[in-house]
Tab-separated table of C-alpha atoms and ligand atoms in Angstrom:
chain	number	residue	atom	x	y	z
A	858	MET	CA	57.922	162.514	50.308
A	859	LYS	CA	57.525	159.162	50.420
A	860	PRO	CA	61.163	157.209	51.054
A	861	GLU	CA	60.602	154.798	48.215
A	862	GLY	CA	61.241	150.724	48.870
A	863	ALA	CA	65.284	149.837	49.758
A	864	VAL	CA	67.043	150.460	46.509
A	865	ARG	CA	68.850	146.754	45.323
A	866	GLY	CA	72.269	146.885	46.397
A	867	THR	CA	75.185	146.265	43.856
A	868	PHE	CA	77.003	142.347	44.394
A	869	LEU	CA	80.624	142.626	44.489
A	870	LYS	CA	82.337	140.314	46.150
A	871	GLY	CA	79.850	138.364	47.270
A	872	ARG	CA	79.235	141.514	49.433
A	873	GLN	CA	76.065	143.169	49.377
A	874	MET	CA	77.246	146.574	49.876
A	875	GLY	CA	74.286	149.984	50.488
A	876	LEU	CA	73.852	152.957	48.642
A	877	ILE	CA	75.853	156.509	50.262
A	878	VAL	CA	74.619	159.670	48.502
A	879	GLN	CA	78.110	162.106	48.540
A	880	LYS	CA	77.179	166.144	48.231
A	881	PHE	CA	80.055	168.527	47.131
A	882	GLY	CA	79.420	171.925	48.065
A	883	GLY	CA	81.148	174.967	45.676
A	884	SER	CA	84.258	175.297	47.237
A	885	SER	CA	84.691	171.704	46.687
A	886	LEU	CA	84.468	172.382	42.805
A	887	ALA	CA	86.271	175.515	42.127
A	888	ASP	CA	87.673	174.327	39.482
A	889	PRO	CA	88.893	172.140	36.914
A	890	ALA	CA	91.508	170.063	39.804
A	891	CYS	CA	89.277	170.393	42.814
A	892	LEU	CA	86.712	168.819	40.252
A	893	ARG	CA	89.358	165.576	38.857
A	894	ARG	CA	90.052	165.265	43.223
A	895	VAL	CA	85.874	165.184	43.320
A	896	ALA	CA	85.572	162.282	40.567
A	897	ALA	CA	88.552	160.470	41.868
A	898	ARG	CA	86.592	160.699	45.954
A	899	VAL	CA	83.472	159.296	44.048
A	900	LEU	CA	85.343	157.056	42.209
A	901	GLU	CA	86.739	155.180	45.393
A	902	THR	CA	83.598	154.673	46.731
A	903	ARG	CA	82.439	153.125	44.286
A	904	ARG	CA	85.592	150.540	43.920
A	905	ALA	CA	84.783	149.991	47.953
A	906	GLY	CA	81.510	148.831	46.042
A	907	HIS	CA	78.768	151.543	46.642
A	908	ASP	CA	76.520	152.499	44.678
A	909	VAL	CA	76.951	156.140	45.010
A	910	VAL	CA	74.520	158.756	43.815
A	911	VAL	CA	76.690	162.567	43.966
A	912	VAL	CA	74.595	165.720	44.078
A	913	VAL	CA	76.715	168.723	43.607
A	914	SER	CA	76.145	172.671	44.396
A	915	ALA	CA	77.407	175.128	41.568
A	916	MET	CA	81.490	175.759	40.661
A	917	GLY	CA	83.206	178.208	43.437
A	918	ASP	CA	81.179	181.105	43.900
A	919	THR	CA	78.852	180.542	40.477
A	920	THR	CA	75.668	181.553	42.901
A	921	ASP	CA	76.684	184.333	43.995
A	922	ALA	CA	77.997	185.909	40.399
A	923	LEU	CA	74.708	185.090	38.942
A	924	ILE	CA	73.073	187.123	41.040
A	925	GLU	CA	74.679	189.664	40.698
A	926	LEU	CA	74.610	189.553	37.183
A	927	ALA	CA	70.834	189.922	37.317
A	928	HIS	CA	70.977	192.952	39.207
A	929	GLN	CA	73.071	194.540	37.027
A	930	VAL	CA	70.405	193.812	34.407
A	931	ASN	CA	66.915	194.152	36.256
A	932	SER	CA	66.941	195.044	40.511
A	933	SER	CA	63.836	193.445	40.941
A	934	PRO	CA	64.542	190.495	39.119
A	935	SER	CA	61.199	187.888	39.113
A	936	ASP	CA	61.943	185.319	41.320
A	937	ARG	CA	61.007	182.399	38.092
A	938	GLU	CA	63.238	184.019	36.195
A	939	MET	CA	66.003	184.098	38.845
A	940	ASP	CA	65.260	180.421	39.315
A	941	MET	CA	66.162	179.828	36.068
A	942	LEU	CA	68.764	181.518	35.917
A	943	MET	CA	70.274	180.472	39.729
A	944	SER	CA	69.568	176.844	38.565
A	945	THR	CA	72.391	176.980	35.505
A	946	GLY	CA	75.316	177.045	37.869
A	947	GLU	CA	74.520	173.309	39.102
A	948	GLN	CA	74.298	171.974	35.885
A	949	VAL	CA	76.723	172.884	34.656
A	950	SER	CA	78.992	171.031	37.590
A	951	VAL	CA	76.702	167.996	37.135
A	952	ALA	CA	78.208	168.221	33.561
A	953	VAL	CA	81.072	168.843	34.684
A	954	LEU	CA	81.725	166.166	36.751
A	955	SER	CA	80.200	163.307	34.939
A	956	MET	CA	82.755	164.540	32.366
A	957	ALA	CA	85.243	164.122	33.881
A	958	LEU	CA	84.152	160.474	35.628
A	959	HIS	CA	84.430	159.526	32.141
A	960	VAL	CA	87.850	160.364	31.549
A	961	MET	CA	88.941	157.893	34.557
A	962	GLY	CA	86.728	155.113	32.492
A	963	VAL	CA	83.615	155.127	34.667
A	964	GLU	CA	80.364	155.301	33.362
A	965	ALA	CA	78.147	158.140	34.624
A	966	VAL	CA	75.070	160.094	34.009
A	967	SER	CA	74.406	163.801	34.787
A	968	LEU	CA	70.323	164.376	35.893
A	969	THR	CA	69.154	168.117	36.509
A	970	GLY	CA	66.765	168.001	39.679
A	971	ALA	CA	63.873	167.879	37.390
A	972	GLN	CA	65.682	164.910	35.499
A	973	ALA	CA	66.019	163.681	38.937
A	974	GLY	CA	62.265	163.258	39.466
A	975	ILE	CA	62.567	166.172	42.325
A	976	ARG	CA	59.301	168.040	42.802
A	977	THR	CA	58.623	170.788	44.811
A	978	ASP	CA	55.964	173.528	45.826
A	979	ALA	CA	55.335	176.861	43.714
A	980	ALA	CA	57.645	179.035	45.903
A	981	HIS	CA	60.182	180.047	43.963
A	982	ARG	CA	63.964	180.794	45.682
A	983	LYS	CA	62.559	179.406	48.535
A	984	ALA	CA	61.070	175.947	47.296
A	985	LYS	CA	60.168	172.707	49.424
A	986	ILE	CA	61.076	169.241	48.424
A	987	LEU	CA	56.911	167.787	48.110
A	988	ARG	CA	58.395	164.567	46.545
A	989	VAL	CA	61.105	162.746	45.191
A	990	ASN	CA	60.042	160.045	42.279
A	991	PRO	CA	63.672	158.181	42.200
A	992	ALA	CA	62.401	155.707	39.446
A	993	ARG	CA	64.433	157.229	36.914
A	994	ILE	CA	67.732	157.117	39.481
A	995	ARG	CA	67.645	153.383	40.062
A	996	ARG	CA	67.730	152.508	36.602
A	997	HIS	CA	70.865	154.248	36.031
A	998	LEU	CA	72.534	152.919	39.062
A	999	ARG	CA	71.049	149.155	37.869
A	1000	GLU	CA	72.948	149.696	35.264
A	1001	GLY	CA	75.919	150.589	37.109
A	1002	ARG	CA	76.151	154.027	36.634
A	1003	ILE	CA	77.331	157.174	38.749
A	1004	VAL	CA	74.701	159.588	39.206
A	1005	ILE	CA	75.180	162.825	39.643
A	1006	VAL	CA	72.052	164.903	40.572
A	1007	ALA	CA	72.401	169.038	40.167
A	1008	GLY	CA	71.342	170.385	43.608
A	1009	PHE	CA	69.432	173.330	45.039
A	1010	GLN	CA	66.205	172.900	42.024
A	1011	GLY	CA	63.452	171.091	41.489
A	1012	LEU	CA	59.955	171.135	39.815
A	1013	THR	CA	56.722	173.192	40.819
A	1014	PRO	CA	53.783	171.761	39.737
A	1015	LEU	CA	53.462	174.407	37.066
A	1016	ASP	CA	56.986	172.486	35.694
A	1017	ASP	CA	59.123	175.355	35.858
A	1018	ILE	CA	62.405	175.649	38.191
A	1019	ALA	CA	62.686	176.424	41.775
A	1020	THR	CA	65.721	176.673	43.526
A	1021	LEU	CA	65.503	175.818	46.937
A	1022	GLY	CA	67.479	178.747	48.724
A	1023	ARG	CA	71.092	179.166	49.155
A	1024	GLY	CA	72.936	175.755	50.490
A	1025	GLY	CA	69.811	173.949	49.421
A	1026	SER	CA	71.916	171.155	47.679
A	1027	ASP	CA	71.983	169.736	51.240
A	1028	THR	CA	68.925	169.284	51.368
A	1029	THR	CA	68.799	168.234	47.947
A	1030	ALA	CA	71.320	165.297	49.372
A	1031	VAL	CA	69.372	164.822	52.199
A	1032	ALA	CA	65.170	164.049	50.167
A	1033	LEU	CA	67.480	161.740	48.190
A	1034	ALA	CA	69.059	159.912	50.639
A	1035	ALA	CA	65.586	159.500	52.242
A	1036	ALA	CA	64.036	158.493	49.029
A	1037	LEU	CA	66.538	156.415	48.027
A	1038	ARG	CA	66.905	154.645	51.302
A	1039	ALA	CA	70.442	155.134	51.496
A	1040	GLU	CA	72.934	153.766	53.990
A	1041	ARG	CA	74.447	157.279	54.461
A	1042	CYS	CA	74.688	160.549	53.459
A	1043	GLN	CA	78.511	162.082	53.480
A	1044	ILE	CA	78.379	165.817	52.662
A	1045	PHE	CA	82.115	166.866	52.077
A	1046	THR	CA	82.515	170.923	52.517
A	1047	ASP	CA	85.677	173.343	53.497
A	1048	VAL	CA	85.594	172.436	57.207
A	1049	GLU	CA	86.810	168.710	58.697
A	1050	GLY	CA	83.458	167.904	60.569
A	1051	VAL	CA	80.609	170.323	63.498
A	1052	TYR	CA	83.332	171.960	65.750
A	1053	SER	CA	82.408	172.127	69.203
A	1054	ALA	CA	82.669	176.268	67.967
A	1055	ASP	CA	83.644	177.907	64.447
A	1056	PRO	CA	87.594	177.184	65.105
A	1057	ARG	CA	88.094	180.769	63.554
A	1058	VAL	CA	87.142	182.035	66.685
A	1059	VAL	CA	87.619	179.705	69.202
A	1060	PRO	CA	91.199	178.330	68.322
A	1061	ASP	CA	91.078	174.867	70.870
A	1062	ALA	CA	87.473	174.148	69.232
A	1063	ARG	CA	87.246	170.148	68.741
A	1064	LYS	CA	85.282	168.169	65.620
A	1065	LEU	CA	82.748	166.320	67.569
A	1066	LYS	CA	82.290	162.799	66.408
A	1067	GLU	CA	78.352	162.690	66.432
A	1068	ILE	CA	75.764	164.957	67.296
A	1069	ALA	CA	71.875	164.775	67.446
A	1070	TYR	CA	69.642	165.885	64.997
A	1071	ASP	CA	67.932	168.614	67.618
A	1072	GLU	CA	71.911	169.989	69.107
A	1073	MET	CA	72.532	170.177	65.030
A	1074	LEU	CA	69.355	172.156	63.829
A	1075	GLU	CA	69.907	174.636	66.912
A	1076	LEU	CA	73.035	175.042	65.795
A	1077	ALA	CA	72.323	175.103	62.114
A	1078	SER	CA	69.724	177.597	62.680
A	1079	LEU	CA	71.586	179.658	64.703
A	1080	GLY	CA	74.259	180.265	62.461
A	1081	ALA	CA	76.813	177.283	62.503
A	1082	ARG	CA	77.305	177.410	58.491
A	1083	VAL	CA	78.505	173.743	57.866
A	1084	LEU	CA	74.635	172.217	56.925
A	1085	MET	CA	71.517	174.673	55.840
A	1086	SER	CA	69.284	173.920	58.838
A	1087	ARG	CA	66.538	172.336	56.368
A	1088	SER	CA	67.900	169.532	55.241
A	1089	VAL	CA	68.825	168.584	59.057
A	1090	GLU	CA	64.622	168.921	59.594
A	1091	PHE	CA	64.655	166.868	56.723
A	1092	ALA	CA	67.202	164.089	57.727
A	1093	LYS	CA	65.284	163.843	61.508
A	1094	LYS	CA	62.368	163.158	59.811
A	1095	TYR	CA	63.060	160.648	57.459
A	1096	GLY	CA	66.316	158.807	60.031
A	1097	VAL	CA	68.790	160.258	57.285
A	1098	ARG	CA	72.218	159.762	58.791
A	1099	ILE	CA	74.282	162.482	57.571
A	1100	GLU	CA	78.084	162.158	57.513
A	1101	VAL	CA	79.770	166.102	57.089
A	1102	LEU	CA	83.445	165.998	55.885
A	1103	SER	CA	86.464	167.404	54.878
A	1104	SER	CA	86.421	167.329	50.617
A	1105	PHE	CA	89.880	168.287	51.071
A	1106	VAL	CA	91.692	166.336	53.767
A	1107	LYS	CA	90.990	162.058	54.677
A	1108	ALA	CA	90.016	162.256	57.652
A	1109	PRO	CA	86.883	161.405	59.942
A	1110	GLY	CA	83.707	163.868	59.341
A	1111	THR	CA	80.798	164.479	62.122
A	1112	LEU	CA	77.936	161.783	61.996
A	1113	VAL	CA	74.248	163.724	62.722
A	1114	LYS	CA	72.310	161.037	64.179
A	1115	GLU	CA	69.321	160.001	65.982
A	1116	GLU	CA	69.841	160.683	69.951
A	1117	VAL	CA	70.888	158.600	72.093
A	1118	ALA	CA	70.485	157.722	75.851
A	1119	ASP	CA	74.559	158.620	76.883
A	1120	MET	CA	74.510	161.881	74.541
A	1121	GLU	CA	72.896	163.392	77.248
A	1122	ASP	CA	75.933	162.768	79.358
A	1123	ILE	CA	76.864	165.896	77.746
A	1124	ILE	CA	75.732	169.415	79.022
A	1125	VAL	CA	76.899	171.460	75.502
A	1126	ARG	CA	77.727	170.129	72.791
A	1127	GLY	CA	78.455	172.935	71.179
A	1128	ILE	CA	78.730	177.041	70.817
A	1129	SER	CA	77.135	179.075	67.998
A	1130	ALA	CA	77.458	183.058	67.123
A	1131	ASP	CA	74.412	184.586	64.569
A	1132	GLN	CA	75.714	188.074	63.351
A	1133	ASP	CA	72.689	188.760	61.188
A	1134	GLN	CA	70.538	189.815	63.783
A	1135	VAL	CA	69.152	193.332	64.634
A	1136	LYS	CA	67.304	193.722	67.529
A	1137	LEU	CA	63.950	195.710	66.747
A	1138	THR	CA	62.256	197.737	69.847
A	1139	ILE	CA	58.941	199.051	70.082
A	1140	GLY	CA	58.422	201.628	72.442
A	1141	HIS	CA	55.447	202.850	74.429
A	1142	VAL	CA	53.523	199.571	73.378
A	1143	PRO	CA	49.655	200.467	75.575
A	1144	ASP	CA	49.424	197.377	78.119
A	1145	ARG	CA	46.259	196.049	76.446
A	1146	PRO	CA	45.406	192.402	75.974
A	1147	GLY	CA	45.697	191.694	72.775
A	1148	MET	CA	48.575	194.646	71.257
A	1149	ALA	CA	51.440	191.959	71.046
A	1150	ALA	CA	48.902	189.958	69.068
A	1151	ARG	CA	48.459	192.654	66.364
A	1152	ILE	CA	51.854	193.882	66.192
A	1153	PHE	CA	53.330	189.932	65.647
A	1154	ARG	CA	49.822	189.408	63.409
A	1155	GLU	CA	51.483	192.443	60.890
A	1156	LEU	CA	54.627	190.882	61.408
A	1157	ALA	CA	53.569	187.430	60.565
A	1158	ALA	CA	51.806	188.326	57.387
A	1159	ALA	CA	54.887	190.106	56.181
A	1160	ASN	CA	56.284	186.896	56.160
A	1161	ILE	CA	59.104	188.344	59.224
A	1162	ASN	CA	60.775	185.343	60.887
A	1163	ILE	CA	61.315	186.483	64.976
A	1164	ASP	CA	63.389	185.294	66.761
A	1165	MET	CA	63.721	186.461	69.959
A	1166	ILE	CA	61.015	188.543	71.572
A	1167	VAL	CA	61.436	190.153	75.331
A	1168	GLN	CA	58.694	192.456	76.993
A	1169	ASN	CA	59.548	194.487	79.740
A	1170	THR	CA	57.263	194.988	82.467
A	1171	SER	CA	54.979	197.815	82.422
A	1172	GLU	CA	54.938	200.555	84.238
A	1173	GLN	CA	51.435	203.446	84.035
A	1174	GLY	CA	49.662	201.026	81.356
A	1175	ILE	CA	53.161	200.660	78.990
A	1176	THR	CA	55.287	198.926	77.909
A	1177	ASP	CA	57.886	198.192	75.241
A	1178	ILE	CA	58.551	195.007	73.286
A	1179	SER	CA	61.428	194.157	71.986
A	1180	PHE	CA	62.570	191.210	69.369
A	1181	THR	CA	65.028	190.276	67.079
A	1182	ILE	CA	65.344	189.283	62.873
A	1183	HIS	CA	67.319	188.518	60.513
A	1184	ARG	CA	68.957	191.671	59.569
A	1185	ASP	CA	67.478	191.163	55.869
A	1186	ASP	CA	63.671	191.826	56.898
A	1187	GLN	CA	64.631	194.615	58.833
A	1188	PRO	CA	63.116	197.238	56.034
A	1189	ARG	CA	60.591	195.496	55.461
A	1190	ALA	CA	59.791	194.888	59.262
A	1191	ARG	CA	60.277	198.579	60.129
A	1192	GLU	CA	57.885	199.682	57.113
A	1193	VAL	CA	54.767	197.116	58.396
A	1194	LEU	CA	54.893	198.720	62.484
A	1195	GLU	CA	55.559	202.576	61.405
A	1196	LYS	CA	52.360	201.262	59.263
A	1197	ALA	CA	50.933	198.867	62.585
A	1198	ALA	CA	52.580	202.327	65.087
A	1199	ARG	CA	49.575	204.583	63.786
A	1200	SER	CA	46.684	202.495	63.763
A	1201	LEU	CA	48.015	200.931	67.549
A	1202	LYS	CA	49.177	204.381	68.550
A	1203	VAL	CA	52.638	203.164	69.610
A	1204	ARG	CA	55.024	205.690	69.878
A	1205	HIS	CA	58.949	204.466	68.397
A	1206	VAL	CA	59.846	202.021	66.796
A	1207	ASN	CA	63.879	201.705	66.881
A	1208	VAL	CA	66.560	199.717	65.679
A	1209	ASP	CA	69.837	198.078	66.662
A	1210	GLN	CA	71.477	195.831	64.225
A	1211	ASP	CA	74.845	196.167	66.904
A	1212	ILE	CA	74.523	192.885	68.347
A	1213	ALA	CA	75.061	189.761	67.490
A	1214	LYS	CA	73.615	186.210	69.471
A	1215	VAL	CA	75.569	183.556	71.510
A	1216	SER	CA	74.131	180.069	71.818
A	1217	VAL	CA	75.040	177.295	73.840
A	1218	VAL	CA	73.305	173.822	72.724
A	1219	GLY	CA	73.496	170.569	74.033
A	1220	VAL	CA	70.345	167.502	74.662
A	1221	GLY	CA	72.031	166.976	78.040
A	1222	MET	CA	70.800	170.660	79.467
A	1223	ARG	CA	67.689	168.595	79.898
A	1224	GLY	CA	68.923	166.819	82.510
A	1225	HIS	CA	71.465	168.779	84.289
A	1226	SER	CA	70.558	171.657	86.761
A	1227	GLY	CA	72.216	175.170	86.978
A	1228	VAL	CA	73.487	176.112	83.018
A	1229	ALA	CA	71.781	178.880	82.912
A	1230	TYR	CA	73.838	179.914	86.066
A	1231	ARG	CA	77.055	178.939	84.474
A	1232	VAL	CA	76.370	180.750	81.224
A	1233	PHE	CA	75.611	183.738	83.179
A	1234	HIS	CA	78.089	184.134	86.021
A	1235	ALA	CA	81.273	183.543	83.092
A	1236	LEU	CA	79.898	185.893	81.324
A	1237	ALA	CA	79.766	188.669	84.551
A	1238	GLU	CA	82.874	187.649	85.093
A	1239	ASN	CA	83.885	188.369	81.847
A	1240	ASN	CA	82.203	191.695	81.804
A	1241	ILE	CA	80.172	191.073	79.205
A	1242	ASN	CA	76.623	192.759	79.746
A	1243	ILE	CA	73.301	190.371	78.924
A	1244	LEU	CA	71.176	192.017	76.828
A	1245	MET	CA	68.485	189.652	75.880
A	1246	ILE	CA	68.214	186.098	76.973
A	1247	ALA	CA	66.292	183.464	75.333
A	1248	THR	CA	66.139	179.697	76.203
A	1249	SER	CA	64.303	175.890	74.983
A	1250	GLU	CA	65.118	172.855	76.548
A	1251	ILE	CA	68.368	171.846	75.103
A	1252	LYS	CA	70.337	175.888	74.246
A	1253	ILE	CA	70.481	179.260	75.921
A	1254	SER	CA	71.059	182.355	73.561
A	1255	VAL	CA	72.377	185.333	74.987
A	1256	VAL	CA	71.922	188.812	72.753
A	1257	VAL	CA	75.713	190.774	73.566
A	1258	ARG	CA	77.014	193.524	72.123
A	1259	LYS	CA	78.564	192.541	68.974
A	1260	LYS	CA	82.097	193.253	69.460
A	1261	LEU	CA	82.106	191.055	72.414
A	1262	ALA	CA	80.706	188.039	70.372
A	1263	ASP	CA	83.300	185.721	69.927
A	1264	LYS	CA	84.873	186.597	74.209
A	1265	ALA	CA	81.606	185.491	74.490
A	1266	MET	CA	82.412	182.391	72.956
A	1267	ARG	CA	85.607	181.767	73.891
A	1268	VAL	CA	84.805	182.029	77.166
A	1269	LEU	CA	81.669	179.716	77.296
A	1270	HIS	CA	83.949	176.900	75.682
A	1271	GLU	CA	86.036	177.237	78.239
A	1272	THR	CA	83.285	177.674	81.311
A	1273	PHE	CA	82.187	174.166	79.434
A	1274	SER	CA	86.008	172.459	79.145
A	1275	LEU	CA	84.371	171.938	75.230
A	1276	HIS	CA	88.232	171.828	74.424
A	1277	LYS	CA	88.475	168.628	76.404
A	1278	ALA	CA	87.022	165.389	74.561
A	1279	PRO	CA	83.634	164.576	76.180
A	1280	ARG	CA	84.450	162.164	79.067
A	1281	ARG	CA	81.187	159.800	80.004
A	1282	PRO	CA	80.669	159.149	83.610
A	1283	ALA	CA	82.410	155.783	84.737
A	1284	VAL	CA	79.738	153.694	84.214
A	1285	LYS	CA	79.425	149.646	83.732
A	1286	LYS	CA	78.631	148.390	80.775
A	1287	GLY	CA	75.191	147.009	82.286
A	1288	ALA	CA	74.784	149.579	84.118
A	1289	ARG	CA	74.580	152.130	81.492
A	1290	ASN	CA	72.287	149.807	79.206
A	1291	ALA	CA	70.015	149.344	82.205
A	1292	ARG	CA	69.189	153.090	81.692
A	1293	LYS	CA	69.315	152.906	78.633
A	1294	LYS	CA	66.372	151.098	79.162
A	1295	SER	CA	64.310	153.533	81.256
B	1870	LIG	N1	74.531	177.448	44.951
B	1870	LIG	C1	73.431	177.330	45.639
B	1870	LIG	C2	73.856	177.891	46.495
B	1870	LIG	O1	74.966	178.665	46.568
B	1870	LIG	C3	73.099	176.002	46.413
B	1870	LIG	C4	74.436	175.470	47.199
B	1870	LIG	O2	75.285	175.518	47.136
B	1870	LIG	O3	74.058	174.232	48.449
B	1870	LIG	O4	72.966	178.800	47.493
B	1871	LIG	MG1	77.156	176.986	47.572
């Protein structure tokens, strides 16, 4: 996408204020009362002197209900028709939110993704945004309107409606913010921000003031449900500042932004757990060059995303390979592997559902040693067995038994004292600045 030139701001009381994109999720739009509250919130931003573009999801559980409906009619509906169906949810939202604003005497206009100039590729149900032509949105803004755009949808090269994957309205919002060079992209949701861990599991989890794109990306793809990970990739690429905040409680949220030097002072920013993985083990694999390549080529061809991979040391020329995938991909992966097993002379494929992946994430890991040791030690002290390990520069993930995942999160949260406000090392201002430059 080519971000277009800056949007001309509105002049109010002599001050030029920027454009804000605000996204409201399904739970914030569950019923007419919710809609009125959202309208009031939007109006408030407008009255503060901002131009406002609003992106909305489908009301409440509408998308789930639509999927359910489809399956009652056809057990394997075509992706194109599913998109035609699912995109209606957001279309309801934009129309009624606009009506709610009209009642308040505000000029607002609703747009579908197509009307808003959002073009996607042709991958129905998981389309990627290719371009945004914000000319029409700009025109409405110049006319003094609040523009309300249906999230989660766009138009393919064949002019069909495509959806962006579950949770895709976040990506719509960030893409519009990028294209319009918005000052900020606010994601309103049913939690108050991004937490150091899921507060339902770790009661003393803290709301983070800020988090770096890379940390948020890890946490989002690791199962923290606040933002769709693609939206974070987008934000990182185009430098869109995202603020995650509650649509119910008025409190500052969490800023997702570019990394700055002193973010590395904090070793671990957050902990997440992914309960949606399964572990597959291919037993009795001949230990020869090219075996792993052949196995994973088959899986890649079937569009199956692999997460962690472990190959055991081989004994007498035989080894086994374990890896994790999303549980939805399990039937397909099994099919692929069983077919491949015959030609590859692999013995058996074993599926382990009883796993969860717990990860600690922080850009500070780059500059600190001993983090892995602290993770393993803390888990050992608490009798939590580790089944698999994977690391990146800013993350350590372990696979544990499902029932131990919550405990592991609490233990690690405590180990890294995440319940306490981060203490920055006492560095004098001058010294910190000097370090930043290096
Ligand atoms: N309504 C869609 C979903 O439920 C898109 C979204 O909420 O962002 O996945
Ligand atoms: Mg939703």
